PDB file of C-alpha atoms and ligand atoms in Angstrom:
ATOM      1  CA  UNK N   1      -5.828  11.688  -1.189  1.00 91.00           C
ATOM      2  CA  UNK N   2      -6.807  13.978  -4.037  1.00 96.00           C
ATOM      3  CA  UNK N   3      -6.303  13.424  -7.733  1.00 98.00           C
ATOM      4  CA  UNK N   4      -5.722  15.614 -10.748  1.00 98.00           C
ATOM      5  CA  UNK N   5      -4.763  15.356 -14.404  1.00 98.00           C
ATOM      6  CA  UNK N   6      -1.202  16.521 -14.787  1.00 98.00           C
ATOM      7  CA  UNK N   7      -1.385  16.115 -18.539  1.00 97.00           C
ATOM      8  CA  UNK N   8      -3.800  14.475 -20.907  1.00 97.00           C
ATOM      9  CA  UNK N   9      -2.300  11.019 -20.363  1.00 98.00           C
ATOM     10  CA  UNK N  10      -1.133  11.222 -16.730  1.00 98.00           C
ATOM     11  CA  UNK N  11      -3.136  11.481 -13.500  1.00 98.00           C
ATOM     12  CA  UNK N  12      -1.630  12.046 -10.076  1.00 98.00           C
ATOM     13  CA  UNK N  13      -3.096  10.573  -6.897  1.00 98.00           C
ATOM     14  CA  UNK N  14      -1.638  12.870  -4.276  1.00 98.00           C
ATOM     15  CA  UNK N  15      -1.348  11.993  -0.605  1.00 98.00           C
ATOM     16  CA  UNK N  16       1.097  12.935   2.141  1.00 98.00           C
ATOM     17  CA  UNK N  17       2.521  11.695   5.413  1.00 97.00           C
ATOM     18  CA  UNK N  18       3.653  13.868   8.314  1.00 96.00           C
ATOM     19  CA  UNK N  19       7.117  12.858   9.480  1.00 94.00           C
ATOM     20  CA  UNK N  20       7.796  14.216  12.998  1.00 89.00           C
ATOM     21  CA  UNK N  21      10.618  16.721  12.992  1.00 89.00           C
ATOM     22  CA  UNK N  22      11.087  16.570   9.218  1.00 94.00           C
ATOM     23  CA  UNK N  23       7.880  17.909   7.722  1.00 97.00           C
ATOM     24  CA  UNK N  24       5.408  16.550   5.242  1.00 98.00           C
ATOM     25  CA  UNK N  25       6.312  13.949   2.663  1.00 98.00           C
ATOM     26  CA  UNK N  26       4.336  13.630  -0.544  1.00 98.00           C
ATOM     27  CA  UNK N  27       3.142  10.092  -1.227  1.00 98.00           C
ATOM     28  CA  UNK N  28       2.045   9.969  -4.840  1.00 98.00           C
ATOM     29  CA  UNK N  29       0.695   7.268  -7.077  1.00 98.00           C
ATOM     30  CA  UNK N  30       0.113   7.778 -10.790  1.00 98.00           C
ATOM     31  CA  UNK N  31      -2.020   6.573 -13.667  1.00 98.00           C
ATOM     32  CA  UNK N  32      -0.709   6.550 -17.222  1.00 98.00           C
ATOM     33  CA  UNK N  33      -3.786   6.572 -19.433  1.00 98.00           C
ATOM     34  CA  UNK N  34      -2.165   4.375 -22.068  1.00 98.00           C
ATOM     35  CA  UNK N  35      -4.121   2.124 -24.421  1.00 98.00           C
ATOM     36  CA  UNK N  36      -3.483  -0.433 -21.689  1.00 98.00           C
ATOM     37  CA  UNK N  37      -3.835   1.738 -18.562  1.00 98.00           C
ATOM     38  CA  UNK N  38      -1.016   1.557 -16.032  1.00 98.00           C
ATOM     39  CA  UNK N  39      -1.309   2.362 -12.319  1.00 98.00           C
ATOM     40  CA  UNK N  40       2.049   3.203 -10.792  1.00 98.00           C
ATOM     41  CA  UNK N  41       2.284   2.410  -7.076  1.00 98.00           C
ATOM     42  CA  UNK N  42      -0.729   2.144  -4.812  1.00 98.00           C
ATOM     43  CA  UNK N  43      -0.283   4.549  -1.918  1.00 98.00           C
ATOM     44  CA  UNK N  44      -0.159   4.254   1.846  1.00 97.00           C
ATOM     45  CA  UNK N  45      -1.604   1.273   3.681  1.00 93.00           C
ATOM     46  CA  UNK N  46      -2.989   3.268   6.632  1.00 96.00           C
ATOM     47  CA  UNK N  47      -6.406   2.104   7.866  1.00 96.00           C
ATOM     48  CA  UNK N  48      -8.082   5.399   6.953  1.00 97.00           C
ATOM     49  CA  UNK N  49      -6.863   5.297   3.342  1.00 97.00           C
ATOM     50  CA  UNK N  50      -8.902   3.688   0.578  1.00 97.00           C
ATOM     51  CA  UNK N  51      -6.808   3.605  -2.570  1.00 98.00           C
ATOM     52  CA  UNK N  52      -9.520   1.996  -4.696  1.00 98.00           C
ATOM     53  CA  UNK N  53     -12.019   4.702  -3.761  1.00 97.00           C
ATOM     54  CA  UNK N  54      -9.424   7.366  -4.606  1.00 98.00           C
ATOM     55  CA  UNK N  55      -8.613   5.676  -7.909  1.00 98.00           C
ATOM     56  CA  UNK N  56     -12.208   5.184  -9.074  1.00 98.00           C
ATOM     57  CA  UNK N  57     -12.813   8.803 -10.231  1.00 97.00           C
ATOM     58  CA  UNK N  58      -9.559   8.635 -12.233  1.00 98.00           C
ATOM     59  CA  UNK N  59     -10.070   5.296 -13.952  1.00 98.00           C
ATOM     60  CA  UNK N  60     -12.601   2.521 -13.621  1.00 98.00           C
ATOM     61  CA  UNK N  61     -10.570  -0.096 -11.684  1.00 98.00           C
ATOM     62  CA  UNK N  62     -11.593  -3.036 -13.942  1.00 98.00           C
ATOM     63  CA  UNK N  63      -9.981  -1.162 -16.870  1.00 98.00           C
ATOM     64  CA  UNK N  64      -6.529  -1.227 -15.247  1.00 98.00           C
ATOM     65  CA  UNK N  65      -4.175  -3.537 -17.151  1.00 98.00           C
ATOM     66  CA  UNK N  66      -0.896  -3.030 -15.337  1.00 98.00           C
ATOM     67  CA  UNK N  67       0.040  -2.185 -11.755  1.00 98.00           C
ATOM     68  CA  UNK N  68       3.664  -1.103 -11.882  1.00 98.00           C
ATOM     69  CA  UNK N  69       5.116  -1.410  -8.395  1.00 98.00           C
ATOM     70  CA  UNK N  70       8.261   0.718  -8.424  1.00 98.00           C
ATOM     71  CA  UNK N  71       9.290  -1.119  -5.249  1.00 98.00           C
ATOM     72  CA  UNK N  72       7.449  -2.967  -2.504  1.00 98.00           C
ATOM     73  CA  UNK N  73       7.849  -0.472   0.363  1.00 97.00           C
ATOM     74  CA  UNK N  74       4.734   0.079   2.431  1.00 96.00           C
ATOM     75  CA  UNK N  75       4.124   3.572   1.146  1.00 97.00           C
ATOM     76  CA  UNK N  76       3.772   2.048  -2.333  1.00 98.00           C
ATOM     77  CA  UNK N  77       1.723  -1.096  -1.706  1.00 98.00           C
ATOM     78  CA  UNK N  78      -1.295   0.193   0.279  1.00 97.00           C
ATOM     79  CA  UNK N  79      -3.961  -0.540  -2.319  1.00 98.00           C
ATOM     80  CA  UNK N  80      -2.184  -3.318  -4.165  1.00 98.00           C
ATOM     81  CA  UNK N  81      -4.278  -6.351  -3.256  1.00 98.00           C
ATOM     82  CA  UNK N  82      -7.612  -4.482  -3.330  1.00 98.00           C
ATOM     83  CA  UNK N  83      -6.734  -3.296  -6.835  1.00 98.00           C
ATOM     84  CA  UNK N  84      -5.697  -6.783  -7.936  1.00 98.00           C
ATOM     85  CA  UNK N  85      -9.149  -7.985  -6.841  1.00 98.00           C
ATOM     86  CA  UNK N  86     -10.925  -5.095  -8.574  1.00 98.00           C
ATOM     87  CA  UNK N  87      -8.894  -5.323 -11.797  1.00 98.00           C
ATOM     88  CA  UNK N  88      -8.975  -8.963 -12.899  1.00 98.00           C
ATOM     89  CA  UNK N  89      -7.009  -8.281 -16.108  1.00 97.00           C
ATOM     90  CA  UNK N  90      -4.205  -6.450 -14.314  1.00 98.00           C
ATOM     91  CA  UNK N  91      -0.749  -7.858 -13.686  1.00 98.00           C
ATOM     92  CA  UNK N  92       1.834  -6.506 -11.251  1.00 98.00           C
ATOM     93  CA  UNK N  93       5.028  -5.293 -12.883  1.00 98.00           C
ATOM     94  CA  UNK N  94       7.875  -5.916 -10.470  1.00 98.00           C
ATOM     95  CA  UNK N  95      11.238  -7.638 -10.265  1.00 98.00           C
ATOM     96  CA  UNK N  96      12.306 -11.029  -8.943  1.00 98.00           C
ATOM     97  CA  UNK N  97      13.500  -9.219  -5.792  1.00 98.00           C
ATOM     98  CA  UNK N  98      10.225  -7.304  -5.545  1.00 98.00           C
ATOM     99  CA  UNK N  99       8.151 -10.477  -5.727  1.00 98.00           C
ATOM    100  CA  UNK N 100      10.477 -12.084  -3.205  1.00 98.00           C
ATOM    101  CA  UNK N 101      10.108  -9.247  -0.718  1.00 98.00           C
ATOM    102  CA  UNK N 102       6.323  -9.351  -1.086  1.00 97.00           C
ATOM    103  CA  UNK N 103       6.385 -13.114  -0.449  1.00 97.00           C
ATOM    104  CA  UNK N 104       7.635 -12.511   3.095  1.00 97.00           C
ATOM    105  CA  UNK N 105       4.331 -10.901   4.061  1.00 94.00           C
ATOM    106  CA  UNK N 106       1.678 -11.606   1.439  1.00 96.00           C
ATOM    107  CA  UNK N 107       2.778 -13.355  -1.733  1.00 97.00           C
ATOM    108  CA  UNK N 108       1.659 -12.034  -5.083  1.00 98.00           C
ATOM    109  CA  UNK N 109      -0.224 -14.641  -7.122  1.00 97.00           C
ATOM    110  CA  UNK N 110       2.308 -16.006  -9.621  1.00 97.00           C
ATOM    111  CA  UNK N 111      -0.110 -15.719 -12.542  1.00 97.00           C
ATOM    112  CA  UNK N 112      -0.568 -12.001 -11.809  1.00 98.00           C
ATOM    113  CA  UNK N 113       3.154 -11.141 -11.877  1.00 98.00           C
ATOM    114  CA  UNK N 114       5.105  -9.652 -14.799  1.00 98.00           C
ATOM    115  CA  UNK N 115       8.841  -9.585 -14.101  1.00 98.00           C
ATOM    116  CA  UNK N 116      10.699  -6.675 -15.660  1.00 98.00           C
ATOM    117  CA  UNK N 117      14.288  -5.611 -15.076  1.00 98.00           C
ATOM    118  CA  UNK N 118      15.860  -2.182 -15.609  1.00 98.00           C
ATOM    119  CA  UNK N 119      16.493  -1.762 -19.331  1.00 98.00           C
ATOM    120  CA  UNK N 120      13.494  -3.864 -20.322  1.00 98.00           C
ATOM    121  CA  UNK N 121      10.262  -2.387 -21.666  1.00 98.00           C
ATOM    122  CA  UNK N 122       6.556  -2.961 -21.202  1.00 98.00           C
ATOM    123  CA  UNK N 123       4.251  -2.681 -24.211  1.00 98.00           C
ATOM    124  CA  UNK N 124       1.237  -0.678 -23.006  1.00 98.00           C
ATOM    125  CA  UNK N 125      -0.476  -0.763 -26.406  1.00 98.00           C
ATOM    126  CA  UNK N 126       0.215   2.758 -27.638  1.00 97.00           C
ATOM    127  CA  UNK N 127       3.643   3.216 -26.026  1.00 98.00           C
ATOM    128  CA  UNK N 128       6.591   1.442 -24.549  1.00 98.00           C
ATOM    129  CA  UNK N 129       7.460   2.036 -20.917  1.00 98.00           C
ATOM    130  CA  UNK N 130      11.094   1.328 -20.167  1.00 98.00           C
ATOM    131  CA  UNK N 131      12.345   0.409 -16.727  1.00 98.00           C
ATOM    132  CA  UNK N 132      15.449   2.094 -15.350  1.00 98.00           C
ATOM    133  CA  UNK N 133      17.362   2.112 -12.081  1.00 97.00           C
ATOM    134  CA  UNK N 134      17.020   5.575 -10.502  1.00 98.00           C
ATOM    135  CA  UNK N 135      20.333   6.977  -9.237  1.00 98.00           C
ATOM    136  CA  UNK N 136      19.027   7.004  -5.648  1.00 98.00           C
ATOM    137  CA  UNK N 137      16.795   4.325  -4.143  1.00 98.00           C
ATOM    138  CA  UNK N 138      16.111   2.610  -0.826  1.00 98.00           C
ATOM    139  CA  UNK N 139      15.058  -0.830  -1.994  1.00 98.00           C
ATOM    140  CA  UNK N 140      16.912  -3.305  -4.240  1.00 97.00           C
ATOM    141  CA  UNK N 141      13.714  -3.972  -6.196  1.00 98.00           C
ATOM    142  CA  UNK N 142      13.408  -0.343  -7.334  1.00 98.00           C
ATOM    143  CA  UNK N 143      12.647   0.233 -11.002  1.00 98.00           C
ATOM    144  CA  UNK N 144      11.665   3.666 -12.335  1.00 98.00           C
ATOM    145  CA  UNK N 145       9.849   4.211 -15.611  1.00 98.00           C
ATOM    146  CA  UNK N 146      10.646   6.186 -18.740  1.00 98.00           C
ATOM    147  CA  UNK N 147       7.758   6.841 -21.109  1.00 98.00           C
ATOM    148  CA  UNK N 148       9.733   7.138 -24.319  1.00 95.00           C
ATOM    149  CA  UNK N 149       6.719   8.505 -26.231  1.00 96.00           C
ATOM    150  CA  UNK N 150       6.230  11.545 -23.980  1.00 97.00           C
ATOM    151  CA  UNK N 151       9.519  11.981 -22.105  1.00 97.00           C
ATOM    152  CA  UNK N 152       7.816  11.529 -18.739  1.00 98.00           C
ATOM    153  CA  UNK N 153      10.062   9.992 -16.074  1.00 98.00           C
ATOM    154  CA  UNK N 154       8.626   8.271 -13.017  1.00 98.00           C
ATOM    155  CA  UNK N 155      11.509   8.193 -10.575  1.00 98.00           C
ATOM    156  CA  UNK N 156      10.081   6.300  -7.575  1.00 98.00           C
ATOM    157  CA  UNK N 157      11.645   7.587  -4.284  1.00 98.00           C
ATOM    158  CA  UNK N 158      14.424   9.453  -6.121  1.00 98.00           C
ATOM    159  CA  UNK N 159      14.163  13.290  -6.086  1.00 98.00           C
ATOM    160  CA  UNK N 160      11.830  13.193  -3.048  1.00 98.00           C
ATOM    161  CA  UNK N 161      11.829  15.859  -0.348  1.00 98.00           C
ATOM    162  CA  UNK N 162      10.019  16.394   2.966  1.00 98.00           C
ATOM    163  CA  UNK N 163       8.373  19.816   2.734  1.00 98.00           C
ATOM    164  CA  UNK N 164       7.352  22.318   5.425  1.00 97.00           C
ATOM    165  CA  UNK N 165       3.581  22.091   4.952  1.00 98.00           C
ATOM    166  CA  UNK N 166       0.991  19.563   3.838  1.00 98.00           C
ATOM    167  CA  UNK N 167      -0.165  22.070   1.233  1.00 98.00           C
ATOM    168  CA  UNK N 168       3.292  22.101  -0.368  1.00 98.00           C
ATOM    169  CA  UNK N 169       3.617  18.296  -0.196  1.00 98.00           C
ATOM    170  CA  UNK N 170       0.377  17.987  -2.144  1.00 98.00           C
ATOM    171  CA  UNK N 171       1.001  20.934  -4.485  1.00 98.00           C
ATOM    172  CA  UNK N 172       0.467  20.279  -8.184  1.00 98.00           C
ATOM    173  CA  UNK N 173       3.906  21.566  -9.170  1.00 97.00           C
ATOM    174  CA  UNK N 174       7.242  21.469  -7.361  1.00 97.00           C
ATOM    175  CA  UNK N 175       7.863  25.009  -8.624  1.00 97.00           C
ATOM    176  CA  UNK N 176       5.700  26.153  -5.689  1.00 97.00           C
ATOM    177  CA  UNK N 177       8.622  25.287  -3.395  1.00 97.00           C
ATOM    178  CA  UNK N 178      11.404  27.874  -3.253  1.00 96.00           C
ATOM    179  CA  UNK N 179      14.581  26.623  -4.967  1.00 96.00           C
ATOM    180  CA  UNK N 180      16.730  26.898  -1.822  1.00 97.00           C
ATOM    181  CA  UNK N 181      14.170  25.094   0.304  1.00 97.00           C
ATOM    182  CA  UNK N 182      13.769  22.385  -2.312  1.00 97.00           C
ATOM    183  CA  UNK N 183      17.510  21.828  -2.592  1.00 97.00           C
ATOM    184  CA  UNK N 184      17.965  21.457   1.189  1.00 98.00           C
ATOM    185  CA  UNK N 185      14.964  19.138   1.473  1.00 98.00           C
ATOM    186  CA  UNK N 186      16.093  16.944  -1.431  1.00 98.00           C
ATOM    187  CA  UNK N 187      19.569  16.559   0.034  1.00 98.00           C
ATOM    188  CA  UNK N 188      18.040  15.672   3.408  1.00 98.00           C
ATOM    189  CA  UNK N 189      15.792  13.064   1.785  1.00 98.00           C
ATOM    190  CA  UNK N 190      18.696  11.632  -0.201  1.00 98.00           C
ATOM    191  CA  UNK N 191      20.669  11.028   2.996  1.00 98.00           C
ATOM    192  CA  UNK N 192      17.670   9.490   4.789  1.00 97.00           C
ATOM    193  CA  UNK N 193      16.384   7.301   1.970  1.00 98.00           C
ATOM    194  CA  UNK N 194      19.752   6.342   0.479  1.00 98.00           C
ATOM    195  CA  UNK N 195      22.315   6.538   3.339  1.00 98.00           C
ATOM    196  CA  UNK N 196      24.708   4.494   1.196  1.00 98.00           C
ATOM    197  CA  UNK N 197      25.239   7.628  -0.913  1.00 98.00           C
ATOM    198  CA  UNK N 198      28.004   8.722   1.478  1.00 98.00           C
ATOM    199  CA  UNK N 199      30.105   5.706   0.543  1.00 97.00           C
ATOM    200  CA  UNK N 200      29.951   5.858  -3.242  1.00 97.00           C
ATOM    201  CA  UNK N 201      32.720   6.500  -5.725  1.00 96.00           C
ATOM    202  CA  UNK N 202      31.995  10.118  -6.756  1.00 92.00           C
ATOM    203  CA  UNK N 203      32.758   9.574 -10.446  1.00 95.00           C
ATOM    204  CA  UNK N 204      30.642   6.436 -10.717  1.00 97.00           C
ATOM    205  CA  UNK N 205      27.841   8.144  -8.797  1.00 97.00           C
ATOM    206  CA  UNK N 206      27.916  11.168 -11.124  1.00 97.00           C
ATOM    207  CA  UNK N 207      27.907   8.836 -14.129  1.00 97.00           C
ATOM    208  CA  UNK N 208      24.777   7.133 -12.824  1.00 97.00           C
ATOM    209  CA  UNK N 209      22.835  10.322 -13.651  1.00 96.00           C
ATOM    210  CA  UNK N 210      24.002  10.472 -17.252  1.00 96.00           C
ATOM    211  CA  UNK N 211      21.364   8.223 -18.866  1.00 95.00           C
ATOM    212  CA  UNK N 212      18.538  10.141 -17.208  1.00 96.00           C
ATOM    213  CA  UNK N 213      20.050  13.533 -18.086  1.00 95.00           C
ATOM    214  CA  UNK N 214      20.485  12.391 -21.669  1.00 95.00           C
ATOM    215  CA  UNK N 215      16.843  11.294 -21.709  1.00 95.00           C
ATOM    216  CA  UNK N 216      16.009  14.973 -20.907  1.00 95.00           C
ATOM    217  CA  UNK N 217      12.699  14.250 -19.143  1.00 97.00           C
ATOM    218  CA  UNK N 218       9.707  16.403 -20.044  1.00 97.00           C
ATOM    219  CA  UNK N 219       8.500  15.837 -16.480  1.00 98.00           C
ATOM    220  CA  UNK N 220       9.890  14.101 -13.404  1.00 98.00           C
ATOM    221  CA  UNK N 221       7.265  12.411 -11.285  1.00 98.00           C
ATOM    222  CA  UNK N 222       8.630  11.268  -7.940  1.00 98.00           C
ATOM    223  CA  UNK N 223       6.581   9.380  -5.408  1.00 98.00           C
ATOM    224  CA  UNK N 224       7.768  11.846  -2.778  1.00 98.00           C
ATOM    225  CA  UNK N 225       7.715  15.253  -4.461  1.00 98.00           C
ATOM    226  CA  UNK N 226       5.101  17.301  -6.321  1.00 98.00           C
ATOM    227  CA  UNK N 227       5.510  16.932 -10.095  1.00 98.00           C
ATOM    228  CA  UNK N 228       8.440  18.679 -11.757  1.00 98.00           C
ATOM    229  CA  UNK N 229       7.167  19.931 -15.103  1.00 96.00           C
ATOM    230  CA  UNK N 230       9.748  22.572 -15.934  1.00 91.00           C
ATOM    231  CA  UNK N 231      13.504  22.456 -16.347  1.00 89.00           C
ATOM    232  CA  UNK N 232      14.914  19.686 -14.140  1.00 90.00           C
ATOM    233  CA  UNK N 233      18.566  20.759 -14.351  1.00 92.00           C
ATOM    234  CA  UNK N 234      18.578  22.007 -10.750  1.00 93.00           C
ATOM    235  CA  UNK N 235      17.367  18.638  -9.473  1.00 95.00           C
ATOM    236  CA  UNK N 236      20.349  16.874 -10.998  1.00 95.00           C
ATOM    237  CA  UNK N 237      22.761  19.523  -9.719  1.00 95.00           C
ATOM    238  CA  UNK N 238      21.332  19.104  -6.222  1.00 97.00           C
ATOM    239  CA  UNK N 239      21.518  15.331  -6.066  1.00 97.00           C
ATOM    240  CA  UNK N 240      25.069  15.288  -7.419  1.00 97.00           C
ATOM    241  CA  UNK N 241      26.025  16.948  -4.116  1.00 97.00           C
ATOM    242  CA  UNK N 242      24.378  14.248  -1.982  1.00 97.00           C
ATOM    243  CA  UNK N 243      27.595  12.275  -1.234  1.00 97.00           C
ATOM    244  CA  UNK N 244      29.125  15.405   0.317  1.00 96.00           C
ATOM    245  CA  UNK N 245      26.046  16.405   2.339  1.00 96.00           C
ATOM    246  CA  UNK N 246      25.744  15.791   6.082  1.00 96.00           C
ATOM    247  CA  UNK N 247      24.699  12.231   6.953  1.00 97.00           C
ATOM    248  CA  UNK N 248      21.334  11.971   8.672  1.00 96.00           C
ATOM    249  CA  UNK N 249      21.090  10.721  12.239  1.00 95.00           C
ATOM    250  CA  UNK N 250      17.559  10.184  13.491  1.00 94.00           C
ATOM    251  CA  UNK N 251      16.301  11.009  16.998  1.00 93.00           C
ATOM    252  CA  UNK N 252      17.439   8.458  19.620  1.00 95.00           C
ATOM    253  CA  UNK N 253      15.605   7.136  22.682  1.00 96.00           C
ATOM    254  CA  UNK N 254      16.615  10.136  24.843  1.00 96.00           C
ATOM    255  CA  UNK N 255      15.209  12.494  22.211  1.00 92.00           C
ATOM    256  CA  UNK N 256      12.005  10.456  22.028  1.00 91.00           C
ATOM    257  CA  UNK N 257      11.597  10.536  25.797  1.00 94.00           C
ATOM    258  CA  UNK N 258      12.214  14.286  25.867  1.00 91.00           C
ATOM    259  CA  UNK N 259       9.568  14.706  23.179  1.00 86.00           C
ATOM    260  CA  UNK N 260       7.067  12.494  25.034  1.00 89.00           C
ATOM    261  CA  UNK N 261       7.774  14.415  28.251  1.00 90.00           C
ATOM    262  CA  UNK N 262       6.545  17.588  26.561  1.00 85.00           C
ATOM    263  CA  UNK N 263       3.172  15.935  26.037  1.00 80.00           C
ATOM    264  CA  UNK N 264       2.704  14.987  29.708  1.00 76.00           C
ATOM    265  CA  UNK N 265       0.155  17.082  31.608  1.00 71.00           C
ATOM    266  CA  UNK N 266       1.762  19.582  33.970  1.00 61.00           C
TER     267      UNK N 266
HETATM  268 FE1  LIG G 301      11.151   3.378  -0.607  1.00 86.66          FE
HETATM  269 FE1  LIG G 302       8.693   5.586  -0.962  1.00 86.66          FE
END
């Protein structure tokens, strides 16, 4: 995991995961250096990852005031409990569903939770961060974030894309990916992460993008894509086509056995 300042008030903690047959998926967490600092998601939970150690050069963990969990999938919760221990003032921003899902494995302490629904805002001292439901998501607890003071949008899984190399997955700007490659990869990710997209009413689905388009983000920060800091029009155009794209079918047992067979010594 490496980190960098995307802008004066936003740091990116950039990691990736290799997905066999699909490529390399960015796994990002973020810090908004607000008056009350906010960590957004906490990375992978793999044994060789140490989120706290990766976070320390970016912000002193005890200074963290909010840990905004965009949703409690395991690529977002890796450092959650270590950070809660290291940041005694911090509370976890999540939803009722998010807290409920966490309670099935390791409950969040009730006095460390701050429940926030889409449409509600968090006062981070010098700015208000407003929750919104991204158009595409894989978990009912998902809440993205709009920083209304800067125009930065944190979109959780939405807009993600598996990319051909680890270097691209951890690039500091999505503009490093060719537009055609990015479009194909985003449509693939949409069908994997949100397979329900093939059953939506097209008009209602298109309308679900309107609030975010009207917000006109200055940057789109997805957990699963390098930052988008330039014109995001193409991203919207791409995802509007997701309902018509080919549904994803993963490898089955025969494919797995064929793959394993290739690894057997001759
Ligand atoms: Fe997810
Ligand atoms: Fe994710």
